[in-house]
JSON list of C-alpha atoms in Angstrom, two decimals:
[
{"chain": "A", "resi": 6, "resn": "GLU", "atom": "CA", "xyz": [-34.18, -52.77, 60.95]},
{"chain": "A", "resi": 7, "resn": "VAL", "atom": "CA", "xyz": [-30.54, -53.59, 60.67]},
{"chain": "A", "resi": 8, "resn": "GLN", "atom": "CA", "xyz": [-28.71, -51.66, 57.99]},
{"chain": "A", "resi": 9, "resn": "LEU", "atom": "CA", "xyz": [-25.06, -51.80, 56.95]},
{"chain": "A", "resi": 10, "resn": "GLN", "atom": "CA", "xyz": [-23.26, -49.39, 54.67]},
{"chain": "A", "resi": 11, "resn": "GLU", "atom": "CA", "xyz": [-19.75, -49.70, 53.31]},
{"chain": "A", "resi": 12, "resn": "SER", "atom": "CA", "xyz": [-17.67, -46.64, 52.51]},
{"chain": "A", "resi": 13, "resn": "GLY", "atom": "CA", "xyz": [-14.16, -45.92, 51.36]},
{"chain": "A", "resi": 14, "resn": "PRO", "atom": "CA", "xyz": [-12.02, -45.10, 48.35]},
{"chain": "A", "resi": 15, "resn": "GLY", "atom": "CA", "xyz": [-13.04, -46.65, 45.08]},
{"chain": "A", "resi": 16, "resn": "LEU", "atom": "CA", "xyz": [-9.50, -46.59, 43.69]},
{"chain": "A", "resi": 17, "resn": "VAL", "atom": "CA", "xyz": [-6.33, -47.76, 45.40]},
{"chain": "A", "resi": 18, "resn": "LYS", "atom": "CA", "xyz": [-2.84, -47.93, 43.96]},
{"chain": "A", "resi": 19, "resn": "PRO", "atom": "CA", "xyz": [-0.91, -51.20, 43.94]},
{"chain": "A", "resi": 20, "resn": "SER", "atom": "CA", "xyz": [1.23, -51.82, 47.04]},
{"chain": "A", "resi": 21, "resn": "GLN", "atom": "CA", "xyz": [-0.88, -49.38, 49.08]},
{"chain": "A", "resi": 22, "resn": "SER", "atom": "CA", "xyz": [-3.48, -50.19, 51.72]},
{"chain": "A", "resi": 23, "resn": "LEU", "atom": "CA", "xyz": [-7.21, -50.55, 51.19]},
{"chain": "A", "resi": 24, "resn": "SER", "atom": "CA", "xyz": [-9.30, -49.15, 54.03]},
{"chain": "A", "resi": 25, "resn": "LEU", "atom": "CA", "xyz": [-13.06, -49.52, 54.26]},
{"chain": "A", "resi": 26, "resn": "THR", "atom": "CA", "xyz": [-15.64, -48.62, 56.89]},
{"chain": "A", "resi": 27, "resn": "CYS", "atom": "CA", "xyz": [-18.87, -50.43, 57.63]},
{"chain": "A", "resi": 28, "resn": "SER", "atom": "CA", "xyz": [-21.43, -48.26, 59.40]},
{"chain": "A", "resi": 29, "resn": "VAL", "atom": "CA", "xyz": [-24.16, -50.20, 61.18]},
{"chain": "A", "resi": 30, "resn": "THR", "atom": "CA", "xyz": [-27.56, -48.93, 62.29]},
{"chain": "A", "resi": 31, "resn": "GLY", "atom": "CA", "xyz": [-30.34, -50.76, 64.08]},
{"chain": "A", "resi": 32, "resn": "TYR", "atom": "CA", "xyz": [-28.04, -53.20, 65.88]},
{"chain": "A", "resi": 33, "resn": "SER", "atom": "CA", "xyz": [-25.07, -52.82, 68.21]},
{"chain": "A", "resi": 34, "resn": "ILE", "atom": "CA", "xyz": [-21.79, -54.24, 66.97]},
{"chain": "A", "resi": 35, "resn": "THR", "atom": "CA", "xyz": [-21.04, -55.19, 70.58]},
{"chain": "A", "resi": 36, "resn": "SER", "atom": "CA", "xyz": [-23.48, -58.00, 69.92]},
{"chain": "A", "resi": 37, "resn": "ASN", "atom": "CA", "xyz": [-22.99, -60.81, 67.44]},
{"chain": "A", "resi": 38, "resn": "TYR", "atom": "CA", "xyz": [-20.36, -61.20, 64.74]},
{"chain": "A", "resi": 39, "resn": "TRP", "atom": "CA", "xyz": [-19.56, -58.92, 61.80]},
{"chain": "A", "resi": 40, "resn": "GLY", "atom": "CA", "xyz": [-17.80, -59.94, 58.64]},
{"chain": "A", "resi": 41, "resn": "TRP", "atom": "CA", "xyz": [-16.19, -58.78, 55.44]},
{"chain": "A", "resi": 42, "resn": "ILE", "atom": "CA", "xyz": [-16.78, -60.63, 52.18]},
{"chain": "A", "resi": 43, "resn": "ARG", "atom": "CA", "xyz": [-15.66, -59.75, 48.68]},
{"chain": "A", "resi": 44, "resn": "LYS", "atom": "CA", "xyz": [-16.87, -60.62, 45.20]},
{"chain": "A", "resi": 45, "resn": "PHE", "atom": "CA", "xyz": [-14.35, -60.62, 42.39]},
{"chain": "A", "resi": 46, "resn": "PRO", "atom": "CA", "xyz": [-15.01, -59.81, 38.74]},
{"chain": "A", "resi": 47, "resn": "GLY", "atom": "CA", "xyz": [-16.30, -63.11, 37.38]},
{"chain": "A", "resi": 48, "resn": "ASN", "atom": "CA", "xyz": [-18.40, -63.59, 40.53]},
{"chain": "A", "resi": 49, "resn": "LYS", "atom": "CA", "xyz": [-16.10, -65.67, 42.73]},
{"chain": "A", "resi": 50, "resn": "MET", "atom": "CA", "xyz": [-16.76, -64.81, 46.37]},
{"chain": "A", "resi": 51, "resn": "GLU", "atom": "CA", "xyz": [-14.36, -64.91, 49.31]},
{"chain": "A", "resi": 52, "resn": "TRP", "atom": "CA", "xyz": [-15.01, -64.65, 53.04]},
{"chain": "A", "resi": 53, "resn": "MET", "atom": "CA", "xyz": [-12.28, -62.39, 54.38]},
{"chain": "A", "resi": 54, "resn": "GLY", "atom": "CA", "xyz": [-12.77, -62.36, 58.13]},
{"chain": "A", "resi": 55, "resn": "TYR", "atom": "CA", "xyz": [-14.88, -61.27, 61.04]},
{"chain": "A", "resi": 56, "resn": "ILE", "atom": "CA", "xyz": [-14.82, -59.30, 64.26]},
{"chain": "A", "resi": 57, "resn": "SER", "atom": "CA", "xyz": [-16.82, -60.53, 67.21]},
{"chain": "A", "resi": 58, "resn": "TYR", "atom": "CA", "xyz": [-18.96, -58.78, 69.80]},
{"chain": "A", "resi": 59, "resn": "SER", "atom": "CA", "xyz": [-15.91, -58.78, 72.12]},
{"chain": "A", "resi": 60, "resn": "GLY", "atom": "CA", "xyz": [-13.50, -57.47, 69.49]},
{"chain": "A", "resi": 61, "resn": "SER", "atom": "CA", "xyz": [-11.80, -60.77, 68.73]},
{"chain": "A", "resi": 62, "resn": "THR", "atom": "CA", "xyz": [-11.05, -61.47, 65.11]},
{"chain": "A", "resi": 63, "resn": "SER", "atom": "CA", "xyz": [-10.64, -64.34, 62.68]},
{"chain": "A", "resi": 64, "resn": "TYR", "atom": "CA", "xyz": [-9.20, -64.09, 59.19]},
{"chain": "A", "resi": 65, "resn": "ASN", "atom": "CA", "xyz": [-9.08, -66.17, 56.07]},
{"chain": "A", "resi": 66, "resn": "PRO", "atom": "CA", "xyz": [-5.61, -67.74, 55.96]},
{"chain": "A", "resi": 67, "resn": "SER", "atom": "CA", "xyz": [-5.43, -66.88, 52.24]},
{"chain": "A", "resi": 68, "resn": "LEU", "atom": "CA", "xyz": [-5.02, -63.25, 53.25]},
{"chain": "A", "resi": 69, "resn": "LYS", "atom": "CA", "xyz": [-2.17, -64.14, 55.58]},
{"chain": "A", "resi": 70, "resn": "SER", "atom": "CA", "xyz": [-0.91, -61.10, 57.46]},
{"chain": "A", "resi": 71, "resn": "ARG", "atom": "CA", "xyz": [-2.31, -58.51, 55.04]},
{"chain": "A", "resi": 72, "resn": "ILE", "atom": "CA", "xyz": [-5.69, -58.12, 56.72]},
{"chain": "A", "resi": 73, "resn": "SER", "atom": "CA", "xyz": [-6.86, -56.36, 59.84]},
{"chain": "A", "resi": 74, "resn": "ILE", "atom": "CA", "xyz": [-10.43, -55.84, 61.08]},
{"chain": "A", "resi": 75, "resn": "THR", "atom": "CA", "xyz": [-11.01, -53.34, 63.86]},
{"chain": "A", "resi": 76, "resn": "ARG", "atom": "CA", "xyz": [-13.94, -51.43, 65.28]},
{"chain": "A", "resi": 77, "resn": "ASP", "atom": "CA", "xyz": [-15.12, -48.23, 66.93]},
{"chain": "A", "resi": 78, "resn": "THR", "atom": "CA", "xyz": [-17.97, -49.14, 69.24]},
{"chain": "A", "resi": 79, "resn": "SER", "atom": "CA", "xyz": [-18.75, -45.46, 69.98]},
{"chain": "A", "resi": 80, "resn": "LYS", "atom": "CA", "xyz": [-19.64, -44.97, 66.31]},
{"chain": "A", "resi": 81, "resn": "ASN", "atom": "CA", "xyz": [-21.01, -48.47, 65.78]},
{"chain": "A", "resi": 82, "resn": "GLN", "atom": "CA", "xyz": [-18.58, -48.99, 62.94]},
{"chain": "A", "resi": 83, "resn": "PHE", "atom": "CA", "xyz": [-16.09, -51.66, 62.00]},
{"chain": "A", "resi": 84, "resn": "PHE", "atom": "CA", "xyz": [-13.24, -51.42, 59.56]},
{"chain": "A", "resi": 85, "resn": "LEU", "atom": "CA", "xyz": [-11.28, -53.42, 57.03]},
{"chain": "A", "resi": 86, "resn": "GLN", "atom": "CA", "xyz": [-7.67, -52.79, 56.23]},
{"chain": "A", "resi": 87, "resn": "LEU", "atom": "CA", "xyz": [-5.93, -54.81, 53.55]},
{"chain": "A", "resi": 88, "resn": "ASN", "atom": "CA", "xyz": [-2.26, -54.09, 53.03]},
{"chain": "A", "resi": 89, "resn": "SER", "atom": "CA", "xyz": [0.02, -54.45, 50.02]},
{"chain": "A", "resi": 90, "resn": "VAL", "atom": "CA", "xyz": [-2.85, -54.68, 47.55]},
{"chain": "A", "resi": 91, "resn": "THR", "atom": "CA", "xyz": [-2.44, -55.88, 43.99]},
{"chain": "A", "resi": 92, "resn": "THR", "atom": "CA", "xyz": [-4.75, -55.82, 41.01]},
{"chain": "A", "resi": 93, "resn": "GLU", "atom": "CA", "xyz": [-6.06, -59.18, 42.22]},
{"chain": "A", "resi": 94, "resn": "ASP", "atom": "CA", "xyz": [-7.71, -57.37, 45.14]},
{"chain": "A", "resi": 95, "resn": "THR", "atom": "CA", "xyz": [-10.03, -55.56, 42.74]},
{"chain": "A", "resi": 96, "resn": "ALA", "atom": "CA", "xyz": [-13.50, -56.58, 43.90]},
{"chain": "A", "resi": 97, "resn": "THR", "atom": "CA", "xyz": [-16.79, -55.47, 45.38]},
{"chain": "A", "resi": 98, "resn": "TYR", "atom": "CA", "xyz": [-16.45, -55.49, 49.17]},
{"chain": "A", "resi": 99, "resn": "TYR", "atom": "CA", "xyz": [-19.39, -56.27, 51.43]},
{"chain": "A", "resi": 100, "resn": "CYS", "atom": "CA", "xyz": [-19.81, -56.06, 55.17]},
{"chain": "A", "resi": 101, "resn": "ALA", "atom": "CA", "xyz": [-22.34, -58.37, 56.74]},
{"chain": "A", "resi": 102, "resn": "LYS", "atom": "CA", "xyz": [-23.90, -59.44, 60.01]},
{"chain": "A", "resi": 103, "resn": "LYS", "atom": "CA", "xyz": [-23.96, -63.05, 61.18]},
{"chain": "A", "resi": 104, "resn": "LYS", "atom": "CA", "xyz": [-27.40, -64.53, 61.74]},
{"chain": "A", "resi": 105, "resn": "LEU", "atom": "CA", "xyz": [-27.93, -64.74, 65.48]},
{"chain": "A", "resi": 106, "resn": "THR", "atom": "CA", "xyz": [-28.98, -68.37, 65.55]},
{"chain": "A", "resi": 107, "resn": "GLY", "atom": "CA", "xyz": [-27.28, -71.29, 63.97]},
{"chain": "A", "resi": 108, "resn": "SER", "atom": "CA", "xyz": [-24.03, -71.58, 62.10]},
{"chain": "A", "resi": 109, "resn": "TRP", "atom": "CA", "xyz": [-22.12, -69.06, 60.02]},
{"chain": "A", "resi": 110, "resn": "TYR", "atom": "CA", "xyz": [-24.82, -67.50, 57.88]},
{"chain": "A", "resi": 111, "resn": "PHE", "atom": "CA", "xyz": [-24.88, -63.80, 57.11]},
{"chain": "A", "resi": 112, "resn": "ASP", "atom": "CA", "xyz": [-28.42, -62.42, 57.16]},
{"chain": "A", "resi": 113, "resn": "PHE", "atom": "CA", "xyz": [-27.86, -58.71, 56.56]},
{"chain": "A", "resi": 114, "resn": "TRP", "atom": "CA", "xyz": [-25.40, -57.31, 54.06]},
{"chain": "A", "resi": 115, "resn": "GLY", "atom": "CA", "xyz": [-24.42, -53.85, 52.97]},
{"chain": "A", "resi": 116, "resn": "PRO", "atom": "CA", "xyz": [-24.96, -52.85, 49.34]},
{"chain": "A", "resi": 117, "resn": "GLY", "atom": "CA", "xyz": [-21.26, -53.32, 48.65]},
{"chain": "A", "resi": 118, "resn": "THR", "atom": "CA", "xyz": [-18.55, -50.96, 47.52]},
{"chain": "A", "resi": 119, "resn": "MET", "atom": "CA", "xyz": [-16.45, -51.52, 44.43]},
{"chain": "A", "resi": 120, "resn": "VAL", "atom": "CA", "xyz": [-12.72, -51.12, 44.86]},
{"chain": "A", "resi": 121, "resn": "THR", "atom": "CA", "xyz": [-10.36, -51.02, 41.91]},
{"chain": "A", "resi": 122, "resn": "VAL", "atom": "CA", "xyz": [-6.64, -51.50, 42.39]},
{"chain": "A", "resi": 123, "resn": "SER", "atom": "CA", "xyz": [-4.83, -49.72, 39.62]},
{"chain": "A", "resi": 124, "resn": "SER", "atom": "CA", "xyz": [-1.97, -47.32, 39.11]},
{"chain": "B", "resi": 18, "resn": "ASP", "atom": "CA", "xyz": [-10.46, -75.35, 52.47]},
{"chain": "B", "resi": 19, "resn": "ILE", "atom": "CA", "xyz": [-13.82, -76.92, 51.65]},
{"chain": "B", "resi": 20, "resn": "GLN", "atom": "CA", "xyz": [-14.54, -76.61, 47.93]},
{"chain": "B", "resi": 21, "resn": "MET", "atom": "CA", "xyz": [-18.12, -75.88, 46.94]},
{"chain": "B", "resi": 22, "resn": "THR", "atom": "CA", "xyz": [-19.02, -76.98, 43.43]},
{"chain": "B", "resi": 23, "resn": "GLN", "atom": "CA", "xyz": [-22.20, -75.33, 42.21]},
{"chain": "B", "resi": 24, "resn": "SER", "atom": "CA", "xyz": [-24.21, -76.23, 39.12]},
{"chain": "B", "resi": 25, "resn": "PRO", "atom": "CA", "xyz": [-25.44, -75.22, 36.70]},
{"chain": "B", "resi": 26, "resn": "ALA", "atom": "CA", "xyz": [-23.56, -72.00, 35.99]},
{"chain": "B", "resi": 27, "resn": "SER", "atom": "CA", "xyz": [-26.59, -70.62, 34.22]},
{"chain": "B", "resi": 28, "resn": "LEU", "atom": "CA", "xyz": [-30.20, -71.57, 33.83]},
{"chain": "B", "resi": 29, "resn": "SER", "atom": "CA", "xyz": [-33.11, -70.30, 31.81]},
{"chain": "B", "resi": 30, "resn": "ALA", "atom": "CA", "xyz": [-36.62, -71.09, 33.06]},
{"chain": "B", "resi": 31, "resn": "SER", "atom": "CA", "xyz": [-40.18, -70.35, 31.97]},
{"chain": "B", "resi": 32, "resn": "LEU", "atom": "CA", "xyz": [-42.65, -68.68, 34.28]},
{"chain": "B", "resi": 33, "resn": "GLY", "atom": "CA", "xyz": [-44.20, -71.29, 36.55]},
{"chain": "B", "resi": 34, "resn": "GLU", "atom": "CA", "xyz": [-41.43, -73.80, 35.95]},
{"chain": "B", "resi": 35, "resn": "THR", "atom": "CA", "xyz": [-39.75, -75.59, 38.84]},
{"chain": "B", "resi": 36, "resn": "ILE", "atom": "CA", "xyz": [-35.97, -75.41, 38.89]},
{"chain": "B", "resi": 37, "resn": "SER", "atom": "CA", "xyz": [-33.16, -76.78, 41.00]},
{"chain": "B", "resi": 38, "resn": "ILE", "atom": "CA", "xyz": [-29.64, -75.61, 41.72]},
{"chain": "B", "resi": 39, "resn": "GLU", "atom": "CA", "xyz": [-27.05, -77.90, 43.27]},
{"chain": "B", "resi": 40, "resn": "CYS", "atom": "CA", "xyz": [-24.05, -77.43, 45.52]},
{"chain": "B", "resi": 41, "resn": "ARG", "atom": "CA", "xyz": [-21.64, -80.21, 46.28]},
{"chain": "B", "resi": 42, "resn": "ALA", "atom": "CA", "xyz": [-19.11, -79.87, 49.09]},
{"chain": "B", "resi": 43, "resn": "SER", "atom": "CA", "xyz": [-15.67, -81.50, 49.04]},
{"chain": "B", "resi": 44, "resn": "GLU", "atom": "CA", "xyz": [-16.39, -82.92, 52.50]},
{"chain": "B", "resi": 45, "resn": "ASP", "atom": "CA", "xyz": [-19.30, -83.32, 54.87]},
{"chain": "B", "resi": 46, "resn": "ILE", "atom": "CA", "xyz": [-20.63, -79.93, 55.96]},
{"chain": "B", "resi": 47, "resn": "TYR", "atom": "CA", "xyz": [-23.33, -81.33, 58.27]},
{"chain": "B", "resi": 48, "resn": "SER", "atom": "CA", "xyz": [-26.13, -79.24, 56.72]},
{"chain": "B", "resi": 49, "resn": "ASN", "atom": "CA", "xyz": [-24.33, -75.98, 57.53]},
{"chain": "B", "resi": 50, "resn": "LEU", "atom": "CA", "xyz": [-25.30, -74.50, 54.20]},
{"chain": "B", "resi": 51, "resn": "ALA", "atom": "CA", "xyz": [-27.05, -71.32, 53.14]},
{"chain": "B", "resi": 52, "resn": "TRP", "atom": "CA", "xyz": [-28.52, -70.18, 49.84]},
{"chain": "B", "resi": 53, "resn": "TYR", "atom": "CA", "xyz": [-28.56, -66.57, 48.69]},
{"chain": "B", "resi": 54, "resn": "GLN", "atom": "CA", "xyz": [-30.17, -64.59, 45.90]},
{"chain": "B", "resi": 55, "resn": "GLN", "atom": "CA", "xyz": [-28.45, -61.54, 44.52]},
{"chain": "B", "resi": 56, "resn": "LYS", "atom": "CA", "xyz": [-29.98, -59.17, 42.03]},
{"chain": "B", "resi": 57, "resn": "SER", "atom": "CA", "xyz": [-27.87, -56.89, 39.91]},
{"chain": "B", "resi": 58, "resn": "GLY", "atom": "CA", "xyz": [-26.36, -54.07, 41.95]},
{"chain": "B", "resi": 59, "resn": "LYS", "atom": "CA", "xyz": [-28.02, -55.26, 45.17]},
{"chain": "B", "resi": 60, "resn": "SER", "atom": "CA", "xyz": [-26.78, -56.99, 48.30]},
{"chain": "B", "resi": 61, "resn": "PRO", "atom": "CA", "xyz": [-27.24, -60.74, 48.69]},
{"chain": "B", "resi": 62, "resn": "GLN", "atom": "CA", "xyz": [-30.47, -61.87, 50.32]},
{"chain": "B", "resi": 63, "resn": "LEU", "atom": "CA", "xyz": [-30.51, -64.94, 52.56]},
{"chain": "B", "resi": 64, "resn": "LEU", "atom": "CA", "xyz": [-33.10, -67.43, 51.34]},
{"chain": "B", "resi": 65, "resn": "ILE", "atom": "CA", "xyz": [-32.32, -70.70, 53.10]},
{"chain": "B", "resi": 66, "resn": "TYR", "atom": "CA", "xyz": [-30.08, -71.56, 56.05]},
{"chain": "B", "resi": 67, "resn": "ALA", "atom": "CA", "xyz": [-29.19, -74.82, 57.76]},
{"chain": "B", "resi": 68, "resn": "ALA", "atom": "CA", "xyz": [-29.79, -76.48, 54.39]},
{"chain": "B", "resi": 69, "resn": "ASN", "atom": "CA", "xyz": [-33.59, -76.42, 54.60]},
{"chain": "B", "resi": 70, "resn": "ARG", "atom": "CA", "xyz": [-34.73, -73.60, 56.90]},
{"chain": "B", "resi": 71, "resn": "LEU", "atom": "CA", "xyz": [-36.61, -70.79, 55.17]},
{"chain": "B", "resi": 72, "resn": "GLN", "atom": "CA", "xyz": [-35.44, -67.33, 56.18]},
{"chain": "B", "resi": 73, "resn": "ASP", "atom": "CA", "xyz": [-38.20, -65.03, 57.48]},
{"chain": "B", "resi": 74, "resn": "GLY", "atom": "CA", "xyz": [-39.99, -63.20, 54.71]},
{"chain": "B", "resi": 75, "resn": "VAL", "atom": "CA", "xyz": [-38.82, -65.50, 51.92]},
{"chain": "B", "resi": 76, "resn": "PRO", "atom": "CA", "xyz": [-41.62, -66.91, 49.72]},
{"chain": "B", "resi": 77, "resn": "SER", "atom": "CA", "xyz": [-42.47, -70.54, 50.33]},
{"chain": "B", "resi": 78, "resn": "ARG", "atom": "CA", "xyz": [-41.76, -71.45, 46.70]},
{"chain": "B", "resi": 79, "resn": "PHE", "atom": "CA", "xyz": [-38.11, -71.51, 47.75]},
{"chain": "B", "resi": 80, "resn": "SER", "atom": "CA", "xyz": [-36.97, -74.67, 49.48]},
{"chain": "B", "resi": 81, "resn": "GLY", "atom": "CA", "xyz": [-33.70, -76.33, 50.33]},
{"chain": "B", "resi": 82, "resn": "SER", "atom": "CA", "xyz": [-32.71, -79.91, 50.88]},
{"chain": "B", "resi": 83, "resn": "GLY", "atom": "CA", "xyz": [-29.70, -82.13, 51.24]},
{"chain": "B", "resi": 84, "resn": "SER", "atom": "CA", "xyz": [-27.22, -83.49, 53.70]},
{"chain": "B", "resi": 85, "resn": "GLY", "atom": "CA", "xyz": [-23.62, -84.56, 53.89]},
{"chain": "B", "resi": 86, "resn": "THR", "atom": "CA", "xyz": [-21.96, -83.19, 50.79]},
{"chain": "B", "resi": 87, "resn": "GLN", "atom": "CA", "xyz": [-24.95, -82.73, 48.46]},
{"chain": "B", "resi": 88, "resn": "TYR", "atom": "CA", "xyz": [-27.43, -79.85, 48.66]},
{"chain": "B", "resi": 89, "resn": "SER", "atom": "CA", "xyz": [-30.01, -78.29, 46.44]},
{"chain": "B", "resi": 90, "resn": "LEU", "atom": "CA", "xyz": [-32.19, -75.20, 46.18]},
{"chain": "B", "resi": 91, "resn": "LYS", "atom": "CA", "xyz": [-35.58, -75.57, 44.51]},
{"chain": "B", "resi": 92, "resn": "ILE", "atom": "CA", "xyz": [-37.84, -72.84, 43.21]},
{"chain": "B", "resi": 93, "resn": "SER", "atom": "CA", "xyz": [-41.34, -74.23, 42.74]},
{"chain": "B", "resi": 94, "resn": "GLY", "atom": "CA", "xyz": [-42.95, -72.04, 40.13]},
{"chain": "B", "resi": 95, "resn": "MET", "atom": "CA", "xyz": [-40.54, -69.50, 38.66]},
{"chain": "B", "resi": 96, "resn": "GLN", "atom": "CA", "xyz": [-41.66, -65.88, 39.04]},
{"chain": "B", "resi": 97, "resn": "PRO", "atom": "CA", "xyz": [-40.30, -62.83, 37.21]},
{"chain": "B", "resi": 98, "resn": "GLU", "atom": "CA", "xyz": [-38.78, -61.48, 40.42]},
{"chain": "B", "resi": 99, "resn": "ASP", "atom": "CA", "xyz": [-36.73, -64.67, 40.83]},
{"chain": "B", "resi": 100, "resn": "GLU", "atom": "CA", "xyz": [-34.32, -63.64, 38.09]},
{"chain": "B", "resi": 101, "resn": "GLY", "atom": "CA", "xyz": [-30.87, -63.09, 39.52]},
{"chain": "B", "resi": 102, "resn": "ASP", "atom": "CA", "xyz": [-27.75, -64.82, 40.74]},
{"chain": "B", "resi": 103, "resn": "TYR", "atom": "CA", "xyz": [-27.87, -67.58, 43.31]},
{"chain": "B", "resi": 104, "resn": "PHE", "atom": "CA", "xyz": [-25.01, -68.92, 45.39]},
{"chain": "B", "resi": 105, "resn": "CYS", "atom": "CA", "xyz": [-24.42, -71.25, 48.28]},
{"chain": "B", "resi": 106, "resn": "LEU", "atom": "CA", "xyz": [-22.25, -70.71, 51.36]},
{"chain": "B", "resi": 107, "resn": "GLN", "atom": "CA", "xyz": [-20.88, -73.38, 53.66]},
{"chain": "B", "resi": 108, "resn": "GLY", "atom": "CA", "xyz": [-20.67, -72.29, 57.28]},
{"chain": "B", "resi": 109, "resn": "SER", "atom": "CA", "xyz": [-19.32, -75.54, 58.66]},
{"chain": "B", "resi": 110, "resn": "LYS", "atom": "CA", "xyz": [-15.58, -74.96, 58.73]},
{"chain": "B", "resi": 111, "resn": "PHE", "atom": "CA", "xyz": [-13.21, -72.02, 58.54]},
{"chain": "B", "resi": 112, "resn": "PRO", "atom": "CA", "xyz": [-12.60, -70.49, 56.13]},
{"chain": "B", "resi": 113, "resn": "PHE", "atom": "CA", "xyz": [-16.20, -70.30, 54.97]},
{"chain": "B", "resi": 114, "resn": "THR", "atom": "CA", "xyz": [-16.47, -70.85, 51.24]},
{"chain": "B", "resi": 115, "resn": "PHE", "atom": "CA", "xyz": [-18.93, -70.07, 48.51]},
{"chain": "B", "resi": 116, "resn": "GLY", "atom": "CA", "xyz": [-20.25, -71.79, 45.44]},
{"chain": "B", "resi": 117, "resn": "SER", "atom": "CA", "xyz": [-19.39, -70.24, 42.09]},
{"chain": "B", "resi": 118, "resn": "GLY", "atom": "CA", "xyz": [-22.92, -69.01, 41.48]},
{"chain": "B", "resi": 119, "resn": "THR", "atom": "CA", "xyz": [-25.82, -69.69, 39.14]},
{"chain": "B", "resi": 120, "resn": "LYS", "atom": "CA", "xyz": [-27.33, -67.07, 36.88]},
{"chain": "B", "resi": 121, "resn": "LEU", "atom": "CA", "xyz": [-31.09, -67.63, 36.60]},
{"chain": "B", "resi": 122, "resn": "GLU", "atom": "CA", "xyz": [-33.00, -66.00, 33.78]},
{"chain": "B", "resi": 123, "resn": "ILE", "atom": "CA", "xyz": [-36.52, -66.13, 32.47]},
{"chain": "B", "resi": 124, "resn": "LYS", "atom": "CA", "xyz": [-36.90, -67.94, 29.17]}
]
């Protein structure tokens, strides 16, 4: 079965970079599409971006040039980097796999990792 | 961006009751809509995709309907394990956007 697991620091200082890893088992990241989604306090959710099976990426314009999603196919991991964070980036971050058939639905998600931005 | 307006924000239902949750899109999303359930501290679980397709393993008491800009999730016969948060996701146009969520509790 497909499993995803987020990891990374739970506390990041303002103006620094947030870096998270998503480790995938049971499915190769060289297939399909893999995304990052976050849930803010108060439950608003935001799709952040994805990396494809070929390594191409697409990002939410709201994150402008702050975001980068990369991967290490040898470890079957993909990564999120968000630069110049502020307290408004405090959220639970999820990595997820796109459902193979159909439109942009995510059928497997990691358990999420909470990141607090605070000095 | 497509705005997804979800209602109600919270809902209390008795066991066995049938409930509905709505999502309205700010423009036509051509049935590219998914419904998720999320229990406290857990990852979201896909219930419905393509507006009315039941994800494998999801109980048949869950159903989805709608088209254009109006969509709904129905639970036919509330069960204790159905307590949780529910949200919709439109997968029609970048950037994908979510409804604001509905908290479902047992009365």
